[in-house]
Amino acid sequence: MSFAEEIFEVFDTEGRVIGLATRSEVHSNPSLIHRVVHVMVFNRQGDLLLQKRSMDKDIGPGKWDTSVGGHVNPGENVHDAALREMKEELGIVLSDLHYLYSYLFRNHRESELVSTFSCVYEGEVHFNAEEIDEVRFWHIQSIKEQTGKGIFSSYFEQEFTHYLQRIEKQV
């Protein structure tokens, strides 16, 4: 099945399923809210693993992005989707993740109901070379210094803002 043929659940602003739409429909109509998951993978030192998106990607080619990000399949819960995406994108198999938060992301192109998870991982990363050109750990301060300079995807910059706000609330 090609990416254009994938089918996703469409949600209302309360998070209730109201229908189905194709990938191309949800990526070109911001009134169609669909679910995605993000996983922020940290090492023990607190550095964040980022992936550099393939130049072949339709959104954010060549930009550094969240450790893991992907769509939720119809009927799939967000936790299982996050675990699946970690395996597909980075070759990481874990049994559990820590739920951080959810938020609604909107831009001129689409609307996503994002559920974000985190984990600490020190093992091997075998990334999907069809989707990712490179992965590496970044110091949080380095990410802060490079934000707004066109290095990161707009999606990651939004995610990172939510993450920093969450951390500040805990302090």
PDB file of C-alpha atoms in Angstrom:
ATOM      1  CA  MET A   1       0.000   0.000   0.000  1.00  0.00           C
ATOM      2  CA  SER A   2       1.454   3.408  -0.898  1.00  0.00           C
ATOM      3  CA  PHE A   3       1.515   6.310   1.550  1.00  0.00           C
ATOM      4  CA  ALA A   4      -1.169   8.128  -0.476  1.00  0.00           C
ATOM      5  CA  GLU A   5      -3.543   5.195   0.079  1.00  0.00           C
ATOM      6  CA  GLU A   6      -3.142   4.940   3.864  1.00  0.00           C
ATOM      7  CA  ILE A   7      -6.389   5.527   5.740  1.00  0.00           C
ATOM      8  CA  PHE A   8      -6.512   7.426   9.043  1.00  0.00           C
ATOM      9  CA  GLU A   9      -9.230   8.100  11.572  1.00  0.00           C
ATOM     10  CA  VAL A  10     -10.500  11.693  11.651  1.00  0.00           C
ATOM     11  CA  PHE A  11     -11.311  13.232  15.046  1.00  0.00           C
ATOM     12  CA  ASP A  12     -13.307  16.149  16.384  1.00  0.00           C
ATOM     13  CA  THR A  13     -11.737  18.631  18.811  1.00  0.00           C
ATOM     14  CA  GLU A  14     -12.956  16.485  21.732  1.00  0.00           C
ATOM     15  CA  GLY A  15     -10.923  13.501  20.494  1.00  0.00           C
ATOM     16  CA  ARG A  16     -13.882  11.457  19.207  1.00  0.00           C
ATOM     17  CA  VAL A  17     -13.620   9.516  15.925  1.00  0.00           C
ATOM     18  CA  ILE A  18     -15.927  11.079  13.334  1.00  0.00           C
ATOM     19  CA  GLY A  19     -14.774   9.352  10.147  1.00  0.00           C
ATOM     20  CA  LEU A  20     -11.945   8.157   7.936  1.00  0.00           C
ATOM     21  CA  ALA A  21      -9.776   9.918   5.351  1.00  0.00           C
ATOM     22  CA  THR A  22      -6.749   9.149   3.198  1.00  0.00           C
ATOM     23  CA  ARG A  23      -3.240  10.335   3.951  1.00  0.00           C
ATOM     24  CA  SER A  24      -3.373  12.841   1.107  1.00  0.00           C
ATOM     25  CA  GLU A  25      -6.688  14.234   2.405  1.00  0.00           C
ATOM     26  CA  VAL A  26      -5.519  14.742   6.004  1.00  0.00           C
ATOM     27  CA  HIS A  27      -2.241  16.259   4.791  1.00  0.00           C
ATOM     28  CA  SER A  28      -4.012  18.859   2.684  1.00  0.00           C
ATOM     29  CA  ASN A  29      -7.032  19.830   4.794  1.00  0.00           C
ATOM     30  CA  PRO A  30      -6.447  21.325   8.259  1.00  0.00           C
ATOM     31  CA  SER A  31     -10.094  20.710   9.197  1.00  0.00           C
ATOM     32  CA  LEU A  32      -9.371  16.939   9.258  1.00  0.00           C
ATOM     33  CA  ILE A  33      -7.734  16.196  12.625  1.00  0.00           C
ATOM     34  CA  HIS A  34      -5.766  12.939  12.679  1.00  0.00           C
ATOM     35  CA  ARG A  35      -3.691  11.251  15.405  1.00  0.00           C
ATOM     36  CA  VAL A  36       0.079  11.017  15.498  1.00  0.00           C
ATOM     37  CA  VAL A  37       2.592   9.878  18.092  1.00  0.00           C
ATOM     38  CA  HIS A  38       5.993  11.282  18.959  1.00  0.00           C
ATOM     39  CA  VAL A  39       8.645   9.619  21.087  1.00  0.00           C
ATOM     40  CA  MET A  40      11.485  11.624  22.570  1.00  0.00           C
ATOM     41  CA  VAL A  41      14.429   9.257  23.066  1.00  0.00           C
ATOM     42  CA  PHE A  42      16.990  10.435  25.630  1.00  0.00           C
ATOM     43  CA  ASN A  43      20.299   8.971  26.720  1.00  0.00           C
ATOM     44  CA  ARG A  44      21.325   8.798  30.388  1.00  0.00           C
ATOM     45  CA  GLN A  45      23.045  12.195  30.113  1.00  0.00           C
ATOM     46  CA  GLY A  46      19.753  13.832  29.091  1.00  0.00           C
ATOM     47  CA  ASP A  47      20.681  14.373  25.440  1.00  0.00           C
ATOM     48  CA  LEU A  48      17.848  14.016  22.935  1.00  0.00           C
ATOM     49  CA  LEU A  49      18.107  11.741  19.892  1.00  0.00           C
ATOM     50  CA  LEU A  50      16.975  13.514  16.729  1.00  0.00           C
ATOM     51  CA  GLN A  51      16.539  12.142  13.240  1.00  0.00           C
ATOM     52  CA  LYS A  52      17.453  13.977  10.062  1.00  0.00           C
ATOM     53  CA  ARG A  53      14.582  13.438   7.651  1.00  0.00           C
ATOM     54  CA  SER A  54      15.333  11.977   4.248  1.00  0.00           C
ATOM     55  CA  MET A  55      15.474  14.420   1.345  1.00  0.00           C
ATOM     56  CA  ASP A  56      12.739  12.257  -0.243  1.00  0.00           C
ATOM     57  CA  LYS A  57      10.167  13.116   2.461  1.00  0.00           C
ATOM     58  CA  ASP A  58       7.196  15.255   1.404  1.00  0.00           C
ATOM     59  CA  ILE A  59       7.217  17.249   4.659  1.00  0.00           C
ATOM     60  CA  GLY A  60      10.407  18.746   6.114  1.00  0.00           C
ATOM     61  CA  PRO A  61      12.968  17.048   3.866  1.00  0.00           C
ATOM     62  CA  GLY A  62      16.511  17.331   5.239  1.00  0.00           C
ATOM     63  CA  LYS A  63      15.351  18.834   8.541  1.00  0.00           C
ATOM     64  CA  TRP A  64      16.187  17.503  11.995  1.00  0.00           C
ATOM     65  CA  ASP A  65      13.069  16.152  13.674  1.00  0.00           C
ATOM     66  CA  THR A  66      11.701  14.411  16.762  1.00  0.00           C
ATOM     67  CA  SER A  67      13.305  11.061  17.625  1.00  0.00           C
ATOM     68  CA  VAL A  68      10.241   9.169  16.410  1.00  0.00           C
ATOM     69  CA  GLY A  69       7.046  10.373  14.801  1.00  0.00           C
ATOM     70  CA  GLY A  70       4.285   8.572  13.017  1.00  0.00           C
ATOM     71  CA  HIS A  71       0.613   8.125  12.355  1.00  0.00           C
ATOM     72  CA  VAL A  72      -1.758   6.054  14.446  1.00  0.00           C
ATOM     73  CA  ASN A  73      -3.542   3.322  12.501  1.00  0.00           C
ATOM     74  CA  PRO A  74      -7.333   2.996  12.698  1.00  0.00           C
ATOM     75  CA  GLY A  75      -8.285   1.194  15.920  1.00  0.00           C
ATOM     76  CA  GLU A  76      -4.720   1.344  17.309  1.00  0.00           C
ATOM     77  CA  ASN A  77      -4.042   2.936  20.696  1.00  0.00           C
ATOM     78  CA  VAL A  78      -1.362   5.620  20.900  1.00  0.00           C
ATOM     79  CA  HIS A  79       0.959   3.627  23.178  1.00  0.00           C
ATOM     80  CA  ASP A  80       1.055   0.690  20.758  1.00  0.00           C
ATOM     81  CA  ALA A  81       1.514   3.079  17.831  1.00  0.00           C
ATOM     82  CA  ALA A  82       4.507   4.701  19.562  1.00  0.00           C
ATOM     83  CA  LEU A  83       6.130   1.311  20.208  1.00  0.00           C
ATOM     84  CA  ARG A  84       5.490   0.273  16.582  1.00  0.00           C
ATOM     85  CA  GLU A  85       6.945   3.502  15.190  1.00  0.00           C
ATOM     86  CA  MET A  86      10.071   3.170  17.380  1.00  0.00           C
ATOM     87  CA  LYS A  87      10.710  -0.270  15.927  1.00  0.00           C
ATOM     88  CA  GLU A  88       9.964   0.811  12.332  1.00  0.00           C
ATOM     89  CA  GLU A  89      12.008   4.021  12.385  1.00  0.00           C
ATOM     90  CA  LEU A  90      14.909   3.283  14.749  1.00  0.00           C
ATOM     91  CA  GLY A  91      14.902  -0.472  15.239  1.00  0.00           C
ATOM     92  CA  ILE A  92      14.333   0.060  18.973  1.00  0.00           C
ATOM     93  CA  VAL A  93      12.207  -2.544  20.725  1.00  0.00           C
ATOM     94  CA  LEU A  94      10.992  -1.552  24.187  1.00  0.00           C
ATOM     95  CA  SER A  95       8.089  -2.811  26.246  1.00  0.00           C
ATOM     96  CA  ASP A  96       7.096   0.485  27.796  1.00  0.00           C
ATOM     97  CA  LEU A  97       7.242   4.230  27.326  1.00  0.00           C
ATOM     98  CA  HIS A  98       6.495   7.192  29.593  1.00  0.00           C
ATOM     99  CA  TYR A  99       3.491   9.280  28.481  1.00  0.00           C
ATOM    100  CA  LEU A 100       4.303  13.011  28.593  1.00  0.00           C
ATOM    101  CA  TYR A 101       1.371  14.998  27.142  1.00  0.00           C
ATOM    102  CA  SER A 102      -0.982  15.551  24.210  1.00  0.00           C
ATOM    103  CA  TYR A 103      -1.708  18.665  22.188  1.00  0.00           C
ATOM    104  CA  LEU A 104      -3.343  19.799  18.974  1.00  0.00           C
ATOM    105  CA  PHE A 105      -0.881  20.906  16.282  1.00  0.00           C
ATOM    106  CA  ARG A 106      -2.253  22.995  13.400  1.00  0.00           C
ATOM    107  CA  ASN A 107      -0.691  24.636  10.397  1.00  0.00           C
ATOM    108  CA  HIS A 108      -1.861  25.682   6.918  1.00  0.00           C
ATOM    109  CA  ARG A 109      -1.598  22.086   5.730  1.00  0.00           C
ATOM    110  CA  GLU A 110      -2.931  19.807   8.468  1.00  0.00           C
ATOM    111  CA  SER A 111      -4.135  19.321  12.041  1.00  0.00           C
ATOM    112  CA  GLU A 112      -2.674  16.606  14.235  1.00  0.00           C
ATOM    113  CA  LEU A 113      -3.713  15.366  17.653  1.00  0.00           C
ATOM    114  CA  VAL A 114      -0.221  14.590  18.992  1.00  0.00           C
ATOM    115  CA  SER A 115       0.486  12.188  21.871  1.00  0.00           C
ATOM    116  CA  THR A 116       4.075  12.430  23.086  1.00  0.00           C
ATOM    117  CA  PHE A 117       6.027   9.778  24.959  1.00  0.00           C
ATOM    118  CA  SER A 118       9.607   9.563  26.205  1.00  0.00           C
ATOM    119  CA  CYS A 119      12.155   6.910  27.082  1.00  0.00           C
ATOM    120  CA  VAL A 120      15.798   6.533  28.019  1.00  0.00           C
ATOM    121  CA  TYR A 121      17.721   4.325  25.618  1.00  0.00           C
ATOM    122  CA  GLU A 122      21.420   3.486  25.383  1.00  0.00           C
ATOM    123  CA  GLY A 123      21.441   0.617  22.875  1.00  0.00           C
ATOM    124  CA  GLU A 124      22.050   0.311  19.160  1.00  0.00           C
ATOM    125  CA  VAL A 125      19.977   2.366  16.734  1.00  0.00           C
ATOM    126  CA  HIS A 126      19.325   0.861  13.305  1.00  0.00           C
ATOM    127  CA  PHE A 127      17.352   3.573  11.542  1.00  0.00           C
ATOM    128  CA  ASN A 128      15.171   3.171   8.469  1.00  0.00           C
ATOM    129  CA  ALA A 129      17.388   4.584   5.694  1.00  0.00           C
ATOM    130  CA  GLU A 130      14.387   5.116   3.403  1.00  0.00           C
ATOM    131  CA  GLU A 131      12.958   7.703   5.799  1.00  0.00           C
ATOM    132  CA  ILE A 132      15.990   8.922   7.753  1.00  0.00           C
ATOM    133  CA  ASP A 133      19.389  10.169   6.589  1.00  0.00           C
ATOM    134  CA  GLU A 134      21.078  10.395   9.993  1.00  0.00           C
ATOM    135  CA  VAL A 135      20.461  10.207  13.753  1.00  0.00           C
ATOM    136  CA  ARG A 136      22.421  11.695  16.615  1.00  0.00           C
ATOM    137  CA  PHE A 137      22.044  12.839  20.198  1.00  0.00           C
ATOM    138  CA  TRP A 138      21.830  16.597  20.791  1.00  0.00           C
ATOM    139  CA  HIS A 139      22.441  18.520  24.014  1.00  0.00           C
ATOM    140  CA  ILE A 140      19.261  20.341  25.022  1.00  0.00           C
ATOM    141  CA  GLN A 141      21.150  23.652  25.096  1.00  0.00           C
ATOM    142  CA  SER A 142      22.347  23.091  21.512  1.00  0.00           C
ATOM    143  CA  ILE A 143      18.758  22.543  20.403  1.00  0.00           C
ATOM    144  CA  LYS A 144      17.699  25.763  22.142  1.00  0.00           C
ATOM    145  CA  GLU A 145      20.515  27.673  20.409  1.00  0.00           C
ATOM    146  CA  GLN A 146      19.638  26.318  16.943  1.00  0.00           C
ATOM    147  CA  THR A 147      15.852  26.728  17.202  1.00  0.00           C
ATOM    148  CA  GLY A 148      14.462  29.179  14.650  1.00  0.00           C
ATOM    149  CA  LYS A 149      17.466  28.880  12.315  1.00  0.00           C
ATOM    150  CA  GLY A 150      15.894  26.532   9.749  1.00  0.00           C
ATOM    151  CA  ILE A 151      17.713  23.428  10.958  1.00  0.00           C
ATOM    152  CA  PHE A 152      14.720  21.752  12.595  1.00  0.00           C
ATOM    153  CA  SER A 153      11.305  20.929  11.196  1.00  0.00           C
ATOM    154  CA  SER A 154       8.509  23.259  12.289  1.00  0.00           C
ATOM    155  CA  TYR A 155       6.837  20.183  13.777  1.00  0.00           C
ATOM    156  CA  PHE A 156       9.855  19.479  16.003  1.00  0.00           C
ATOM    157  CA  GLU A 157      10.155  23.099  17.077  1.00  0.00           C
ATOM    158  CA  GLN A 158       6.515  23.005  18.189  1.00  0.00           C
ATOM    159  CA  GLU A 159       7.141  19.699  20.009  1.00  0.00           C
ATOM    160  CA  PHE A 160      10.263  21.050  21.699  1.00  0.00           C
ATOM    161  CA  THR A 161       8.331  24.113  22.901  1.00  0.00           C
ATOM    162  CA  HIS A 162       5.721  21.851  24.512  1.00  0.00           C
ATOM    163  CA  TYR A 163       8.474  19.770  26.098  1.00  0.00           C
ATOM    164  CA  LEU A 164      10.249  22.807  27.563  1.00  0.00           C
ATOM    165  CA  GLN A 165       6.957  24.169  28.950  1.00  0.00           C
ATOM    166  CA  ARG A 166       6.307  20.821  30.629  1.00  0.00           C
ATOM    167  CA  ILE A 167       9.795  20.760  32.170  1.00  0.00           C
ATOM    168  CA  GLU A 168       9.431  24.337  33.446  1.00  0.00           C
ATOM    169  CA  LYS A 169       6.137  23.420  35.154  1.00  0.00           C
ATOM    170  CA  GLN A 170       7.883  20.601  37.028  1.00  0.00           C
ATOM    171  CA  VAL A 171      10.614  22.867  38.420  1.00  0.00           C
TER     172      VAL A 171
END
